[in-house]
XYZ file of C-alpha atoms in Angstrom:
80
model
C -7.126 5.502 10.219
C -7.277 6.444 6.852
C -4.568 4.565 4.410
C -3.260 5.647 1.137
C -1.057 3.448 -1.060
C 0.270 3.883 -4.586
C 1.244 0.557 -6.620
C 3.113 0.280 -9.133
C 1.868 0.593 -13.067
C 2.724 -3.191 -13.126
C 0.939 -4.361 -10.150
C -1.945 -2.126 -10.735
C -4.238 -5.196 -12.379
C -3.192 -7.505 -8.929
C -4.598 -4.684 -6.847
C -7.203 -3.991 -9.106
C -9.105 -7.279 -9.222
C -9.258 -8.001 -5.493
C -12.667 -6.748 -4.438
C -11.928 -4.260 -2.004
C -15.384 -2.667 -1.600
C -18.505 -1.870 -3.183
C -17.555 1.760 -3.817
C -15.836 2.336 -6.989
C -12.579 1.060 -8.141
C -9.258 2.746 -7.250
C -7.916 5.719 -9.963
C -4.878 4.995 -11.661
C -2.561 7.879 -11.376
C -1.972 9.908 -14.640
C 1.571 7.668 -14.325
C -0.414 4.829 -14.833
C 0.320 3.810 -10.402
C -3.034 2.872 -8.693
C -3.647 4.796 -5.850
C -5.951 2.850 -2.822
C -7.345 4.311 -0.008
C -9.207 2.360 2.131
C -9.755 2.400 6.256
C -8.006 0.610 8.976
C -8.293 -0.488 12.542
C -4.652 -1.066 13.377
C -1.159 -0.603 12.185
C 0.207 -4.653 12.858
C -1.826 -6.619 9.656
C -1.427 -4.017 7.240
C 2.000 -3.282 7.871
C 2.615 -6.916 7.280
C 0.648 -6.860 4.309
C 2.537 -3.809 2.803
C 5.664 -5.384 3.336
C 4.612 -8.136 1.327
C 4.196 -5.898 -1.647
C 7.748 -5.539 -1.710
C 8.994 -2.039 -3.364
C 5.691 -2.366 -5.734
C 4.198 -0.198 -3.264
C 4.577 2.942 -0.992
C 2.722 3.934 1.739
C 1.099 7.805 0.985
C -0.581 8.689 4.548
C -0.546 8.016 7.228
C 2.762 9.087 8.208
C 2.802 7.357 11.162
C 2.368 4.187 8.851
C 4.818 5.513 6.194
C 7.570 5.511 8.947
C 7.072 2.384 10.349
C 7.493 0.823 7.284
C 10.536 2.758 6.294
C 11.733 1.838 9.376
C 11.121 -1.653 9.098
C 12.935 -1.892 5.862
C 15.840 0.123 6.500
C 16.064 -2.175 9.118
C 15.783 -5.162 7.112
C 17.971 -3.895 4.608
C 20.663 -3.867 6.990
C 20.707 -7.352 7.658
C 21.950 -8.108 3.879
């Protein structure tokens, strides 16, 4: 599947100088966000690697993805 994720302005240079690929680097957003896309197998390790972003990042597409990880939030949330 095909993943899109906007960071944060502040988290942009974390993102930014982990070597993702040899293709270009990711745009920054006219915001100053970075916007990834990269390609994925399965939904499990990076839904657990989103999460650990915190609310530096939200999921674009999939939906399917976007929604889990809403849902595990919300759910989390709950709990405090």
């Amino acid at each position: 599947m095909t993943v899109v994720l906007c960071f944060r302005p502040d988290q942009a240079p974390y993102v930014r100088e982990r070597e993702w690929h040899p293709t270009p680097a990711p745009p920054d957003l006219r915001d100053g966000r970075l916007e990834l896309t990269f390609h994925a197998g399965g939904t499990f390790e990076i839904t657990r690697w989103i999460l650990g972003w915190g609310d530096a990042v939200e999921v674009v597409r999939p939906a399917r993805l976007r929604r889990e990880v809403a849902a595990i939030l919300q759910s989390a949330a709950a709990q405090y």
